[in-house]
Coordinates of C-alpha atoms in Angstrom, one line a residue:
X1 CA -11.4 6.3 -34.1
X2 CA -10.7 8.0 -30.8
X3 CA -7.2 9.1 -30.5
X4 CA -5.9 7.4 -27.1
X5 CA -4.7 9.5 -24.2
X6 CA -0.9 9.1 -23.6
X7 CA 0.2 9.1 -20.1
X8 CA 3.9 9.3 -19.3
X9 CA 4.0 8.2 -15.7
X10 CA 7.1 8.8 -13.8
X11 CA 8.6 8.2 -10.3
X12 CA 9.4 11.5 -8.7
X13 CA 12.8 12.9 -8.5
X14 CA 15.5 11.9 -6.0
X15 CA 14.1 12.9 -2.4
X16 CA 15.1 13.4 1.1
X17 CA 13.2 12.5 4.3
X18 CA 13.1 13.9 8.0
X19 CA 14.5 10.3 9.1
X20 CA 17.0 8.4 6.8
X21 CA 16.8 4.7 6.5
X22 CA 13.3 4.1 7.9
X23 CA 9.9 3.4 6.1
X24 CA 7.7 6.8 6.1
X25 CA 4.5 8.1 4.9
X26 CA 6.2 11.5 5.0
X27 CA 6.1 13.5 1.8
X28 CA 9.8 14.3 1.6
X29 CA 11.5 17.0 -0.4
X30 CA 13.4 17.0 -3.7
X31 CA 17.2 17.1 -3.4
X32 CA 19.3 19.0 -5.9
X33 CA 19.8 15.7 -7.8
X34 CA 16.0 15.5 -7.9
X35 CA 15.7 18.9 -9.2
X36 CA 18.0 18.2 -11.9
X37 CA 16.3 15.0 -12.8
X38 CA 12.9 16.8 -13.2
X39 CA 14.5 19.4 -15.3
X40 CA 16.3 16.9 -17.6
X41 CA 13.1 14.8 -18.1
X42 CA 11.1 18.0 -18.9
X43 CA 13.7 19.0 -21.4
X44 CA 14.0 15.6 -23.0
X45 CA 10.0 15.7 -23.4
X46 CA 9.7 19.2 -25.0
X47 CA 8.8 17.8 -28.4
X48 CA 6.2 15.6 -27.1
X49 CA 3.1 18.0 -27.0
X50 CA 2.7 17.6 -23.2
X51 CA -0.5 19.6 -22.5
X52 CA -0.4 19.2 -18.6
X53 CA 1.5 17.8 -15.6
X54 CA -0.3 15.9 -12.6
X55 CA 1.3 14.8 -9.6
X56 CA 0.2 12.8 -6.4
X57 CA -0.2 15.1 -3.3
X58 CA 3.0 13.9 -1.5
X59 CA 5.3 16.8 -1.5
X60 CA 8.2 15.2 -3.3
X61 CA 5.9 14.6 -6.4
X62 CA 4.3 17.9 -6.1
X63 CA 8.0 19.7 -6.1
X64 CA 9.0 17.3 -9.3
X65 CA 6.1 18.2 -11.1
X66 CA 6.4 22.0 -10.4
X67 CA 9.9 22.0 -11.6
X68 CA 8.9 19.9 -14.9
X69 CA 5.8 22.2 -15.5
X70 CA 7.8 25.3 -15.4
X71 CA 10.3 23.9 -17.9
X72 CA 7.3 22.7 -20.1
X73 CA 5.2 25.8 -19.7
X74 CA 2.0 23.9 -18.9
X75 CA 0.0 23.8 -15.8
X76 CA 0.6 21.5 -12.8
X77 CA -1.9 20.0 -10.4
X78 CA -2.1 17.3 -7.7
X79 CA -4.4 14.6 -8.0
X80 CA -5.9 12.3 -5.1
X81 CA -5.2 8.7 -5.6
X82 CA -1.6 8.8 -7.0
X83 CA 0.3 8.7 -3.7
X84 CA 2.6 5.9 -2.8
X85 CA 1.1 3.1 -0.6
X86 CA 0.9 3.9 3.0
X87 CA 3.3 1.9 5.2
X88 CA 0.8 2.3 8.2
X89 CA 2.0 0.8 11.5
X90 CA 5.4 0.1 9.9
X91 CA 6.1 3.9 10.1
X92 CA 9.7 4.3 11.4
X93 CA 10.7 0.8 10.9
X94 CA 14.1 0.3 9.1
X95 CA 14.2 -0.5 5.6
X96 CA 15.6 -3.8 6.3
X97 CA 12.4 -5.2 8.1
X98 CA 10.9 -7.7 5.7
X99 CA 7.2 -7.1 6.6
X100 CA 6.6 -4.4 4.1
X101 CA 8.4 -6.2 1.2
X102 CA 6.4 -9.6 2.1
X103 CA 3.2 -7.7 1.4
X104 CA 4.5 -5.8 -1.7
X105 CA 5.8 -9.1 -3.3
X106 CA 2.1 -10.7 -2.3
X107 CA 0.6 -7.9 -4.3
X108 CA 3.0 -8.2 -7.3
X109 CA 2.3 -12.0 -7.2
X110 CA -1.4 -11.4 -7.4
X111 CA -2.4 -11.7 -3.7
X112 CA -4.3 -8.3 -3.6
X113 CA -6.0 -9.0 -0.3
X114 CA -2.7 -8.8 1.2
X115 CA -2.5 -5.7 3.5
X116 CA 0.1 -3.6 5.1
X117 CA -0.3 -3.7 9.0
X118 CA -2.5 -0.7 9.6
X119 CA -2.2 0.5 5.9
X120 CA -3.7 -0.5 2.8
X121 CA -4.7 -3.6 0.8
X122 CA -3.6 -4.4 -2.6
X123 CA -7.2 -4.0 -3.8
X124 CA -7.3 -0.6 -2.3
X125 CA -4.0 0.7 -3.7
X126 CA -5.2 -0.6 -7.1
X127 CA -8.6 0.7 -7.1
X128 CA -7.7 4.4 -6.0
X129 CA -4.8 4.4 -8.3
X130 CA -6.7 3.3 -11.2
X131 CA -9.4 5.9 -10.5
X132 CA -6.9 8.6 -10.5
X133 CA -5.5 7.8 -13.7
X134 CA -8.6 7.0 -15.4
X135 CA -9.6 10.6 -14.2
X136 CA -6.6 12.0 -15.7
X137 CA -7.4 10.4 -19.1
X138 CA -10.9 11.5 -19.0
X139 CA -9.8 15.1 -18.4
X140 CA -7.3 15.1 -21.3
X141 CA -8.9 13.1 -24.1
X142 CA -6.4 12.4 -26.9
X143 CA -3.7 14.4 -25.2
X144 CA -0.2 13.7 -23.7
X145 CA 0.0 14.3 -20.0
X146 CA 3.1 13.8 -17.8
X147 CA 2.1 12.3 -14.5
X148 CA 4.4 12.1 -11.4
X149 CA 3.7 9.4 -8.9
X150 CA 5.8 6.7 -6.8
X151 CA 7.8 3.6 -7.7
X152 CA 6.0 1.1 -5.3
X153 CA 2.3 2.0 -6.8
X154 CA 3.6 2.3 -10.4
X155 CA 5.3 -1.2 -10.1
X156 CA 2.1 -2.8 -8.9
X157 CA -0.6 -1.0 -10.6
X158 CA 0.5 -0.1 -14.2
X159 CA 1.3 -3.5 -15.4
X160 CA -1.8 -5.0 -13.8
X161 CA -4.1 -2.6 -15.6
X162 CA -2.4 -3.1 -19.0
X163 CA -3.5 -5.8 -21.3
X164 CA -0.2 -6.4 -23.2
X165 CA 2.3 -7.1 -20.5
X166 CA 2.7 -9.3 -17.5
X167 CA 1.3 -8.3 -13.9
X168 CA 4.9 -8.8 -12.6
X169 CA 6.6 -6.8 -15.0
X170 CA 8.3 -4.7 -12.5
X171 CA 9.6 -7.5 -10.6
X172 CA 12.9 -7.5 -12.5
X173 CA 12.9 -4.2 -14.0
X174 CA 13.0 -1.6 -11.1
X175 CA 11.9 2.1 -11.9
X176 CA 14.5 4.9 -11.8
X177 CA 13.7 8.5 -10.8
X178 CA 12.3 10.5 -13.5
X179 CA 12.1 8.0 -16.2
X180 CA 8.5 7.5 -17.3
X181 CA 6.6 4.7 -18.3
X182 CA 4.4 5.6 -21.3
X183 CA 0.8 4.2 -21.3
X184 CA -1.9 4.4 -23.9
X185 CA -5.5 4.6 -22.4
X186 CA -8.3 4.4 -24.8
X187 CA -12.0 3.5 -23.9
X188 CA -10.7 1.7 -20.4
X189 CA -8.4 -0.3 -22.4
X190 CA -4.7 -0.1 -21.2
X191 CA -1.6 -0.7 -23.1
X192 CA 2.1 0.0 -22.0
X193 CA 3.9 1.4 -24.8
X194 CA 7.3 1.5 -23.0
X195 CA 8.6 0.5 -19.7
X196 CA 11.8 1.9 -18.2
X197 CA 14.0 0.1 -15.6
X198 CA 17.2 -1.6 -14.6
X199 CA 17.5 -5.2 -13.8
X200 CA 20.0 -4.0 -11.2
X201 CA 18.2 -2.2 -8.3
X202 CA 21.5 -0.7 -6.9
X203 CA 21.5 1.4 -10.2
X204 CA 18.2 2.9 -9.4

């Protein structure tokens, strides 16, 4: 039997952005807390035999991956398709504006045709994230790879790709920074081994 590839997919570390409290597609940058989170995660995974670190091209994920790869002494590379969903025309809108949340809630509920104003549809997000993760699995058959992506796309895509969990798994289990979901990928079959998260979003 073919040994499945194990993807440890984590949200990037805690980050800062040029303008606080608004929706943005800016890549941001790691805070000191974020660097400590990345270091702690890598140290905790030291016995897992990780062979590579892959990240989205957004700067907060790239920086998280660089910290973790240094601790693990493995290469890191950025991969197209792992980025957070684009907020499009909602750039600069306060977090409390309901429009982005309404679209995201529609995706989680199964309406993948819903589209961010001036941004992506759920179908587009799912397809590019799946392609990116499948490409990583194909490049590392039978290995264990640490992947840094983003909470929104992880929450929507990973449960939907996996055969053993509900599509809305993340609706009540919010993803913290630098705590990975473990996924087995084998012959295009996806299985969630573990899913982190809190029932209380205020703790994330």
